[in-house]
Amino acid sequence: MKITYLGQNGFLFDLNGKKLLSDPFISPNPLAKAINVDDITCDYMLITHGHADHVADAESIAKRSEATVISNYEIVEWFGKKDIKGHPMNHGGKWNFDFGTVKYVNAIHSSVLPDGSYGGNPGGFVIWNDEISMYMAGDTALTMDMKLIPMTCPNLEVAILPIGDNFTMGVDDALIASDFIECTKIIGCHFDTFGYIEINKEEAIEKFKAAGKELILMEVGESVEL
Ligand code: NI
Ligand code: MN
């Protein structure tokens, strides 16, 4: 699986020949100014919750790509009114897509759409197929519910966790989260985009290393193969 970081919680995954895009926040993000939104296409779009820093470019990319939005029921309904296809889910449910299985899991956060519409309850995704199993937490606090993931899903190869603090978990709580989900390879997200969430990257990487884990902090635009 190839993963490209697009900033904040935006990632592009090449999975089983399908392109999955998460939470696109590109055109308003100064850290992503080298990325042209018009170059991005996807087959599916994963939306964790309704906040603007997760949906800013969702409508334009989904329409141009004729992508299917995978999110909670309320967010899928909202995009449906804009003539965007969707697959609605809710917490604890899973579905077999053509690229793999997706389970929509709990997050502790809030969710309102940019126009003030109700955005349902925020969530994260566990995605797996024959090749990979990964968890994208979305914006969330550290929560005991994370312990349910290794009990109910295949062993995680990698997890994408927010580490910027203030609006989500910070580095120390993300390290505890990596224990809860029993995963040693973590990709950090939701940091440095604005002042409230600026972090000391070297210190964060060292904290994970000291615990025998790997924290990968990708540059915006960078790709890794997993
Ligand atoms: Ni949020
Ligand atoms: Mn956010």
Coordinates of N, CA and C and ligand atoms in Angstrom, one line a residue:
M1 N 0.8 -1.2 0.0 CA 0.0 0.0 0.0 C 0.9 1.2 0.0
K2 N 0.5 2.2 -0.9 CA 1.2 3.4 -0.9 C 0.4 4.5 -0.2
I3 N 1.0 5.2 0.7 CA 0.3 6.3 1.4 C 1.0 7.6 1.1
T4 N 0.2 8.6 0.7 CA 0.8 10.0 0.5 C 0.1 10.9 1.5
Y5 N 0.9 11.7 2.1 CA 0.4 12.7 3.1 C 0.0 14.0 2.5
L6 N -1.2 14.5 2.7 CA -1.6 15.7 2.1 C -1.9 16.8 3.1
G7 N -1.4 16.6 4.4 CA -1.6 17.6 5.4 C -2.8 17.3 6.3
Q8 N -2.7 17.8 7.6 CA -3.7 17.6 8.6 C -4.1 16.2 8.7
N9 N -5.3 15.8 8.4 CA -5.7 14.3 8.4 C -5.9 13.8 6.9
G10 N -5.3 14.5 6.0 CA -5.5 14.1 4.6 C -4.4 13.1 4.1
F11 N -4.9 12.0 3.7 CA -3.9 11.0 3.1 C -4.6 10.4 1.9
L12 N -3.7 10.0 0.9 CA -4.2 9.3 -0.2 C -3.6 7.9 -0.2
F13 N -4.5 6.9 -0.2 CA -4.0 5.5 -0.1 C -4.3 4.8 -1.5
D14 N -3.2 4.1 -1.9 CA -3.4 3.2 -3.1 C -3.6 1.8 -2.5
L15 N -4.8 1.3 -2.6 CA -5.1 0.0 -2.0 C -5.8 -0.9 -2.9
N16 N -5.2 -2.0 -3.2 CA -5.9 -3.0 -4.1 C -6.4 -2.4 -5.4
G17 N -5.6 -1.5 -6.0 CA -5.9 -0.8 -7.2 C -7.0 0.3 -7.1
K18 N -7.4 0.6 -5.9 CA -8.4 1.7 -5.7 C -7.7 2.8 -4.9
K19 N -8.1 4.0 -5.2 CA -7.6 5.2 -4.5 C -8.6 5.7 -3.4
L20 N -8.1 5.7 -2.2 CA -8.9 6.2 -1.1 C -8.3 7.5 -0.6
L21 N -9.1 8.5 -0.4 CA -8.6 9.8 0.1 C -9.3 10.1 1.4
S22 N -8.6 10.5 2.4 CA -9.2 10.9 3.7 C -9.2 12.4 3.9
D23 N -10.2 12.9 4.5 CA -10.3 14.3 5.0 C -9.5 15.3 4.3
P24 N -9.8 15.6 3.1 CA -9.0 16.6 2.3 C -9.1 18.1 2.8
F25 N -8.0 18.6 3.3 CA -7.9 20.0 3.7 C -6.6 20.5 3.1
I26 N -6.7 20.9 1.9 CA -5.5 21.2 1.1 C -5.5 22.7 0.6
S27 N -6.5 23.1 0.0 CA -6.5 24.5 -0.6 C -6.4 25.6 0.5
P28 N -7.0 25.4 1.7 CA -6.8 26.4 2.8 C -5.6 26.2 3.6
N29 N -4.8 25.2 3.4 CA -3.7 24.8 4.3 C -2.4 25.3 3.7
P30 N -1.7 26.4 4.3 CA -0.5 26.9 3.8 C 0.6 25.8 3.7
L31 N 0.6 24.8 4.6 CA 1.6 23.7 4.5 C 1.5 22.9 3.3
A32 N 0.3 22.9 2.6 CA 0.0 22.1 1.5 C 0.0 22.9 0.2
K33 N 0.6 24.1 0.2 CA 0.5 25.0 -1.0 C 1.1 24.4 -2.2
A34 N 2.0 23.4 -2.1 CA 2.7 22.8 -3.2 C 1.8 21.8 -3.9
I35 N 0.7 21.5 -3.3 CA -0.2 20.4 -3.8 C -1.4 21.1 -4.6
N36 N -1.6 20.7 -5.8 CA -2.7 21.2 -6.6 C -3.9 20.3 -6.4
V37 N -5.0 20.8 -5.8 CA -6.2 20.0 -5.5 C -6.7 19.4 -6.8
D38 N -6.6 20.2 -7.9 CA -7.2 19.7 -9.2 C -6.5 18.5 -9.7
D39 N -5.3 18.2 -9.2 CA -4.6 17.0 -9.6 C -5.0 15.7 -8.9
I40 N -5.8 15.9 -7.8 CA -6.2 14.7 -7.0 C -7.5 14.1 -7.4
T41 N -7.4 12.8 -7.6 CA -8.7 12.0 -7.8 C -8.7 10.9 -6.9
C42 N -9.9 10.3 -6.7 CA -10.0 9.1 -5.8 C -11.3 8.4 -6.2
D43 N -11.3 7.1 -5.8 CA -12.5 6.3 -6.0 C -13.4 6.4 -4.7
Y44 N -12.8 6.5 -3.6 CA -13.5 6.6 -2.3 C -12.9 7.7 -1.5
M45 N -13.8 8.4 -0.7 CA -13.4 9.4 0.2 C -13.8 9.0 1.6
L46 N -12.9 9.0 2.5 CA -13.2 8.6 3.9 C -13.2 10.0 4.7
I47 N -14.4 10.2 5.3 CA -14.5 11.5 6.1 C -14.8 11.1 7.5
T48 N -13.9 11.5 8.4 CA -14.0 11.1 9.8 C -15.1 11.9 10.6
H49 N -15.2 13.2 10.2 CA -16.2 14.1 10.9 C -16.3 15.3 10.1
G50 N -17.2 16.2 10.5 CA -17.6 17.3 9.6 C -16.8 18.6 9.7
H51 N -15.8 18.7 10.5 CA -15.1 20.0 10.7 C -14.4 20.4 9.4
A52 N -14.3 21.7 9.2 CA -13.8 22.3 8.0 C -12.4 21.8 7.7
D53 N -11.6 21.6 8.7 CA -10.2 21.1 8.4 C -10.1 19.6 8.0
H54 N -11.3 19.1 7.8 CA -11.4 17.7 7.3 C -12.3 17.5 6.0
V55 N -13.0 18.6 5.7 CA -13.9 18.5 4.5 C -13.7 19.6 3.5
A56 N -12.7 20.5 3.7 CA -12.6 21.7 2.9 C -12.7 21.4 1.4
D57 N -11.9 20.4 0.9 CA -11.9 20.2 -0.5 C -12.7 18.9 -0.9
A58 N -13.5 18.4 0.0 CA -14.1 17.1 -0.3 C -15.1 17.3 -1.4
E59 N -15.9 18.3 -1.4 CA -17.0 18.4 -2.4 C -16.4 18.5 -3.8
S60 N -15.4 19.4 -4.0 CA -14.8 19.5 -5.4 C -14.1 18.3 -5.9
I61 N -13.4 17.6 -5.0 CA -12.7 16.4 -5.4 C -13.6 15.2 -5.6
A62 N -14.6 15.1 -4.8 CA -15.6 14.0 -4.9 C -16.4 14.2 -6.2
K63 N -16.8 15.4 -6.5 CA -17.6 15.6 -7.7 C -16.8 15.3 -9.0
R64 N -15.6 15.9 -9.0 CA -14.7 15.7 -10.2 C -14.4 14.2 -10.4
S65 N -14.1 13.5 -9.3 CA -13.7 12.1 -9.3 C -14.9 11.1 -9.4
E66 N -16.1 11.7 -9.2 CA -17.3 10.8 -9.0 C -17.0 9.7 -7.9
A67 N -16.4 10.2 -6.9 CA -16.1 9.3 -5.8 C -17.2 9.0 -4.9
T68 N -17.1 7.9 -4.1 CA -18.1 7.5 -3.1 C -17.6 8.0 -1.7
V69 N -18.4 8.8 -1.0 CA -18.0 9.2 0.3 C -18.4 8.1 1.3
I70 N -17.4 7.7 2.1 CA -17.7 6.8 3.2 C -17.6 7.6 4.5
S71 N -18.7 7.6 5.3 CA -18.6 8.4 6.5 C -19.9 8.0 7.4
N72 N -20.1 8.8 8.4 CA -21.3 8.5 9.2 C -22.6 8.9 8.4
Y73 N -23.7 8.4 8.8 CA -25.0 8.6 8.1 C -25.2 10.1 7.8
E74 N -25.0 10.9 8.8 CA -25.4 12.3 8.6 C -24.5 13.0 7.6
I75 N -23.2 12.7 7.6 CA -22.3 13.4 6.7 C -22.6 12.9 5.3
V76 N -22.9 11.6 5.1 CA -23.2 11.1 3.8 C -24.5 11.7 3.2
E77 N -25.5 11.9 4.1 CA -26.7 12.6 3.7 C -26.4 14.0 3.2
W78 N -25.5 14.7 4.0 CA -25.2 16.1 3.6 C -24.5 16.2 2.3
F79 N -23.6 15.2 2.0 CA -23.0 15.2 0.7 C -24.0 14.8 -0.4
G80 N -24.9 13.9 0.0 CA -25.9 13.4 -1.0 C -26.8 14.6 -1.5
K81 N -27.0 15.6 -0.7 CA -27.8 16.8 -1.1 C -27.0 17.6 -2.2
K82 N -25.7 17.3 -2.3 CA -24.8 18.0 -3.3 C -24.6 17.0 -4.4
D83 N -25.4 16.0 -4.5 CA -25.3 15.0 -5.6 C -24.0 14.2 -5.6
I84 N -23.5 13.9 -4.4 CA -22.3 13.1 -4.2 C -22.7 11.8 -3.7
K85 N -22.2 10.7 -4.3 CA -22.5 9.4 -3.9 C -22.0 9.1 -2.5
G86 N -22.6 8.2 -1.8 CA -22.1 7.9 -0.4 C -22.4 6.5 0.0
H87 N -21.6 6.1 1.0 CA -22.0 4.8 1.7 C -22.1 5.2 3.2
P88 N -23.3 5.2 3.8 CA -23.4 5.6 5.2 C -23.1 4.5 6.1
M89 N -22.4 4.8 7.2 CA -22.1 3.8 8.3 C -22.4 4.4 9.6
N90 N -22.3 3.6 10.7 CA -22.3 4.2 12.0 C -21.5 3.3 12.9
H91 N -21.3 3.8 14.1 CA -20.3 3.2 15.0 C -20.5 1.7 15.3
G92 N -19.3 1.0 15.1 CA -19.4 -0.4 15.4 C -19.7 -1.3 14.2
G93 N -20.1 -0.6 13.1 CA -20.5 -1.4 11.9 C -19.4 -1.5 10.9
K94 N -19.4 -2.6 10.2 CA -18.4 -2.8 9.1 C -19.0 -3.2 7.8
W95 N -18.3 -3.0 6.7 CA -18.8 -3.3 5.4 C -17.7 -3.8 4.5
N96 N -17.9 -4.7 3.7 CA -16.9 -5.2 2.7 C -17.0 -4.4 1.4
F97 N -16.0 -3.6 1.2 CA -15.9 -2.9 -0.1 C -15.0 -3.6 -1.1
D98 N -14.9 -3.2 -2.3 CA -14.1 -3.9 -3.3 C -12.6 -3.8 -3.0
F99 N -12.2 -2.8 -2.1 CA -10.7 -2.7 -1.8 C -10.4 -3.4 -0.4
G100 N -11.5 -3.7 0.4 CA -11.2 -4.3 1.7 C -12.4 -4.0 2.6
T101 N -12.2 -4.3 3.9 CA -13.3 -4.2 4.8 C -13.1 -2.9 5.6
V102 N -14.1 -2.1 5.9 CA -14.0 -0.9 6.7 C -14.9 -1.0 7.9
K103 N -14.4 -0.7 9.0 CA -15.2 -0.6 10.3 C -15.1 0.8 10.8
Y104 N -16.3 1.3 11.1 CA -16.4 2.7 11.6 C -16.4 2.6 13.1
V105 N -15.3 3.2 13.7 CA -15.1 3.1 15.2 C -15.2 4.4 15.9
N106 N -15.3 4.3 17.2 CA -15.6 5.5 18.1 C -14.4 6.5 18.1
A107 N -14.8 7.7 18.2 CA -13.8 8.8 18.5 C -14.5 9.7 19.5
I108 N -13.7 10.3 20.3 CA -14.2 11.3 21.2 C -13.8 12.7 20.7
H109 N -14.8 13.4 20.2 CA -14.5 14.7 19.6 C -15.9 15.4 19.4
S110 N -16.0 16.3 18.4 CA -17.3 16.8 18.0 C -17.4 16.8 16.5
S111 N -18.6 17.2 15.9 CA -18.7 17.1 14.5 C -19.8 18.0 14.1
V112 N -19.5 19.1 13.4 CA -20.5 19.9 12.8 C -20.0 20.3 11.4
L113 N -20.9 20.4 10.4 CA -20.4 20.7 9.1 C -20.2 22.2 8.9
P114 N -19.5 22.6 7.8 CA -19.1 24.0 7.7 C -20.3 25.0 7.6
D115 N -21.5 24.5 7.2 CA -22.7 25.4 7.1 C -23.5 25.3 8.4
G116 N -23.0 24.6 9.4 CA -23.7 24.5 10.7 C -24.6 23.3 10.8
S117 N -24.7 22.5 9.7 CA -25.5 21.3 9.7 C -24.9 20.3 10.7
Y118 N -25.8 19.5 11.3 CA -25.4 18.5 12.3 C -24.5 17.4 11.5
G119 N -23.4 17.1 12.1 CA -22.4 16.2 11.4 C -22.4 14.8 12.1
G120 N -23.4 14.5 12.8 CA -23.4 13.1 13.4 C -22.3 13.0 14.5
N121 N -22.0 11.8 14.8 CA -20.9 11.6 15.8 C -19.6 11.3 15.1
P122 N -18.5 11.9 15.5 CA -17.2 11.7 14.8 C -16.7 10.3 15.0
G123 N -15.9 9.8 14.0 CA -15.4 8.4 14.1 C -14.0 8.3 13.5
G124 N -13.6 7.1 13.6 CA -12.3 6.7 12.9 C -12.6 5.5 12.1
F125 N -11.6 5.0 11.3 CA -11.8 3.8 10.4 C -10.8 2.8 10.7
V126 N -11.2 1.5 10.7 CA -10.2 0.5 10.6 C -10.4 -0.2 9.3
I127 N -9.4 -0.3 8.5 CA -9.5 -0.8 7.1 C -8.5 -2.0 7.0
W128 N -9.1 -3.1 6.4 CA -8.2 -4.2 6.2 C -8.6 -5.0 5.0
N129 N -7.5 -5.7 4.4 CA -7.7 -6.7 3.4 C -6.6 -7.7 3.5
D130 N -6.4 -8.5 2.5 CA -5.4 -9.6 2.6 C -4.0 -9.1 2.8
E131 N -3.7 -7.8 2.4 CA -2.4 -7.2 2.5 C -2.1 -6.4 3.7
I132 N -3.1 -5.7 4.2 CA -2.8 -4.7 5.2 C -3.9 -4.5 6.2
S133 N -3.6 -4.1 7.4 CA -4.6 -3.7 8.3 C -4.2 -2.4 9.0
M134 N -5.0 -1.4 8.9 CA -4.6 -0.1 9.4 C -5.8 0.6 10.1
Y135 N -5.5 1.5 11.0 CA -6.4 2.3 11.7 C -6.2 3.8 11.5
M136 N -7.2 4.5 11.1 CA -7.1 6.0 11.1 C -8.1 6.5 12.2
A137 N -7.5 7.1 13.2 CA -8.3 7.5 14.4 C -9.2 8.7 14.2
G138 N -8.8 9.5 13.2 CA -9.5 10.8 13.1 C -9.2 11.7 14.3
D139 N -9.9 12.8 14.4 CA -9.7 13.6 15.6 C -10.3 13.0 16.8
T140 N -9.5 12.7 17.8 CA -10.1 12.0 19.0 C -9.1 12.2 20.1
A141 N -9.8 12.1 21.3 CA -9.0 12.0 22.6 C -8.5 10.5 22.7
L142 N -7.6 10.3 23.6 CA -7.3 8.9 24.0 C -8.6 8.4 24.6
T143 N -9.0 7.2 24.2 CA -10.2 6.6 24.8 C -10.1 5.1 25.0
M144 N -10.7 4.6 26.1 CA -10.6 3.2 26.4 C -11.2 2.3 25.2
D145 N -12.1 2.9 24.5 CA -12.7 2.2 23.3 C -11.6 1.7 22.4
M146 N -10.5 2.4 22.3 CA -9.4 1.9 21.4 C -9.0 0.5 21.7
K147 N -9.2 0.0 23.0 CA -8.8 -1.3 23.4 C -9.7 -2.4 22.7
L148 N -10.8 -1.9 22.2 CA -11.7 -2.9 21.4 C -11.2 -3.2 20.1
I149 N -10.3 -2.3 19.5 CA -9.9 -2.6 18.1 C -9.1 -3.9 18.0
P150 N -8.1 -4.1 18.8 CA -7.4 -5.4 18.7 C -8.3 -6.6 19.0
M151 N -9.3 -6.4 19.8 CA -10.3 -7.5 20.1 C -11.2 -7.8 19.0
T152 N -11.4 -6.9 18.1 CA -12.4 -7.1 17.0 C -12.0 -7.0 15.6
C153 N -10.7 -6.6 15.4 CA -10.2 -6.4 14.1 C -8.9 -7.2 13.9
P154 N -8.4 -7.4 12.7 CA -7.1 -8.1 12.5 C -6.0 -7.2 13.1
N155 N -4.8 -7.9 13.4 CA -3.7 -7.2 14.0 C -3.3 -6.0 13.1
L156 N -3.1 -4.8 13.7 CA -2.8 -3.6 12.9 C -1.3 -3.6 12.5
E157 N -1.1 -3.3 11.3 CA 0.2 -3.1 10.8 C 0.7 -1.6 11.0
V158 N -0.3 -0.7 10.8 CA 0.0 0.7 11.0 C -1.2 1.4 11.5
A159 N -1.0 2.5 12.2 CA -2.1 3.4 12.7 C -1.8 4.8 12.5
I160 N -2.7 5.6 12.0 CA -2.6 7.0 11.9 C -3.3 7.7 13.0
L161 N -2.5 8.4 13.9 CA -3.0 9.0 15.1 C -2.8 10.5 15.1
P162 N -3.7 11.2 15.6 CA -3.5 12.7 15.8 C -2.5 12.9 17.0
I163 N -1.6 13.8 16.8 CA -0.6 14.0 17.9 C -0.4 15.5 18.3
G164 N -1.2 16.4 17.7 CA -1.0 17.8 17.8 C -1.5 18.4 19.1
D165 N -2.2 17.7 19.9 CA -2.8 18.2 21.2 C -3.8 19.3 21.0
N166 N -4.3 19.9 22.0 CA -5.3 21.0 22.1 C -6.7 20.5 21.6
F167 N -6.8 20.1 20.3 CA -8.1 19.7 19.8 C -8.2 18.2 19.8
T168 N -7.1 17.5 20.0 CA -7.0 16.0 19.9 C -6.0 15.5 20.9
M169 N -5.7 14.2 20.9 CA -4.6 13.7 21.7 C -3.3 14.4 21.4
G170 N -2.5 14.5 22.3 CA -1.1 14.9 22.1 C -0.2 13.7 22.0
V171 N 1.1 13.9 21.9 CA 2.1 12.9 21.7 C 2.0 11.8 22.9
D172 N 2.0 12.3 24.1 CA 2.0 11.3 25.2 C 0.8 10.4 25.2
D173 N -0.4 11.0 25.0 CA -1.6 10.2 24.9 C -1.6 9.3 23.7
A174 N -1.0 9.7 22.6 CA -1.0 8.9 21.4 C -0.1 7.7 21.6
L175 N 0.9 7.9 22.5 CA 1.8 6.7 22.8 C 1.0 5.7 23.6
I176 N 0.2 6.1 24.5 CA -0.7 5.2 25.3 C -1.7 4.6 24.3
A177 N -2.2 5.4 23.4 CA -3.1 4.8 22.4 C -2.5 3.7 21.6
S178 N -1.2 3.8 21.3 CA -0.5 2.8 20.5 C -0.4 1.5 21.3
D179 N -0.4 1.6 22.6 CA -0.4 0.4 23.5 C -1.8 -0.2 23.4
F180 N -2.8 0.7 23.5 CA -4.2 0.2 23.6 C -4.6 -0.6 22.3
I181 N -4.1 -0.1 21.1 CA -4.4 -0.7 19.8 C -3.4 -1.8 19.4
E182 N -2.4 -1.9 20.3 CA -1.3 -3.0 20.1 C -0.7 -2.8 18.7
C183 N -0.2 -1.6 18.4 CA 0.5 -1.3 17.2 C 1.8 -0.5 17.4
T184 N 2.8 -0.9 16.7 CA 4.1 -0.3 17.0 C 4.5 0.7 15.9
K185 N 3.8 0.7 14.8 CA 4.2 1.6 13.7 C 3.1 2.7 13.6
I186 N 3.4 3.9 14.0 CA 2.4 5.0 14.0 C 2.8 6.1 13.0
I187 N 1.8 6.5 12.3 CA 2.0 7.7 11.4 C 1.3 8.9 12.2
G188 N 2.0 9.9 12.4 CA 1.4 11.1 13.1 C 0.6 12.0 12.2
C189 N -0.4 12.6 12.6 CA -1.1 13.6 11.8 C -1.7 14.7 12.7
H190 N -2.4 15.7 12.1 CA -3.1 16.7 12.9 C -2.1 17.5 13.8
F191 N -0.9 17.9 13.2 CA 0.1 18.7 13.9 C 0.6 19.8 13.0
D192 N 1.0 20.9 13.6 CA 1.7 22.0 12.9 C 0.9 22.8 11.9
T193 N -0.4 22.4 11.7 CA -1.2 23.1 10.7 C -1.5 24.5 11.1
F194 N -1.8 24.7 12.4 CA -2.0 26.0 13.0 C -1.4 26.1 14.3
G195 N -1.3 27.3 14.9 CA -0.5 27.5 16.1 C -0.8 26.6 17.3
Y196 N -2.1 26.4 17.4 CA -2.5 25.6 18.6 C -1.9 24.2 18.6
I197 N -1.6 23.7 17.4 CA -1.2 22.3 17.3 C 0.3 22.1 16.8
E198 N 1.1 23.1 17.0 CA 2.5 23.0 16.7 C 3.2 22.1 17.7
I199 N 4.1 21.2 17.2 CA 4.7 20.3 18.1 C 6.2 20.3 17.9
N200 N 7.0 19.7 18.8 CA 8.4 19.5 18.7 C 8.5 18.1 18.1
K201 N 8.8 18.0 16.8 CA 8.8 16.7 16.1 C 9.9 15.8 16.6
E202 N 11.1 16.3 16.8 CA 12.2 15.4 17.2 C 11.9 14.8 18.6
E203 N 11.3 15.6 19.5 CA 11.0 15.1 20.8 C 9.9 14.0 20.7
A204 N 8.9 14.2 19.8 CA 7.9 13.3 19.6 C 8.4 11.9 19.1
I205 N 9.3 12.0 18.2 CA 9.9 10.8 17.6 C 10.7 10.0 18.6
E206 N 11.4 10.8 19.4 CA 12.3 10.2 20.5 C 11.4 9.5 21.6
K207 N 10.3 10.1 21.9 CA 9.4 9.5 22.9 C 8.9 8.1 22.4
F208 N 8.6 8.0 21.2 CA 8.1 6.7 20.6 C 9.3 5.7 20.6
K209 N 10.4 6.2 20.2 CA 11.6 5.4 20.1 C 12.0 4.8 21.4
A210 N 11.9 5.6 22.5 CA 12.2 5.2 23.8 C 11.3 4.1 24.3
A211 N 10.1 4.1 23.7 CA 9.1 3.0 24.1 C 9.1 1.8 23.1
G212 N 10.2 1.8 22.3 CA 10.3 0.7 21.3 C 9.3 0.8 20.2
K213 N 8.8 2.0 19.9 CA 7.9 2.1 18.8 C 8.4 3.1 17.7
E214 N 7.8 3.1 16.6 CA 8.2 4.0 15.5 C 7.1 5.1 15.3
L215 N 7.5 6.3 15.3 CA 6.6 7.4 14.9 C 7.1 8.0 13.6
I216 N 6.3 7.9 12.6 CA 6.6 8.4 11.3 C 5.9 9.8 11.1
L217 N 6.7 10.8 10.9 CA 6.1 12.1 10.6 C 6.4 12.5 9.2
M218 N 5.4 12.4 8.3 CA 5.7 12.6 6.9 C 5.6 14.1 6.5
E219 N 6.4 14.5 5.5 CA 6.3 15.8 5.0 C 5.0 15.9 4.2
V220 N 4.4 17.0 4.1 CA 3.2 17.2 3.2 C 3.7 16.9 1.8
G221 N 3.0 16.0 1.1 CA 3.4 15.7 -0.3 C 4.2 14.4 -0.4
E222 N 4.8 14.0 0.8 CA 5.6 12.8 0.8 C 4.8 11.5 0.7
S223 N 5.4 10.5 0.1 CA 4.7 9.1 0.0 C 5.6 8.1 0.7
V224 N 5.0 7.1 1.3 CA 5.7 5.9 1.8 C 5.0 4.7 1.3
E225 N 5.7 3.6 1.2 CA 5.2 2.3 0.7 C 5.2 1.4 2.0
L226 N 4.1 0.8 2.2 CA 4.0 -0.1 3.4 C 3.5 -1.5 3.0
Ligands
NI1 NI -12.2 18.2 14.3
MN2 MN -9.4 18.6 13.0

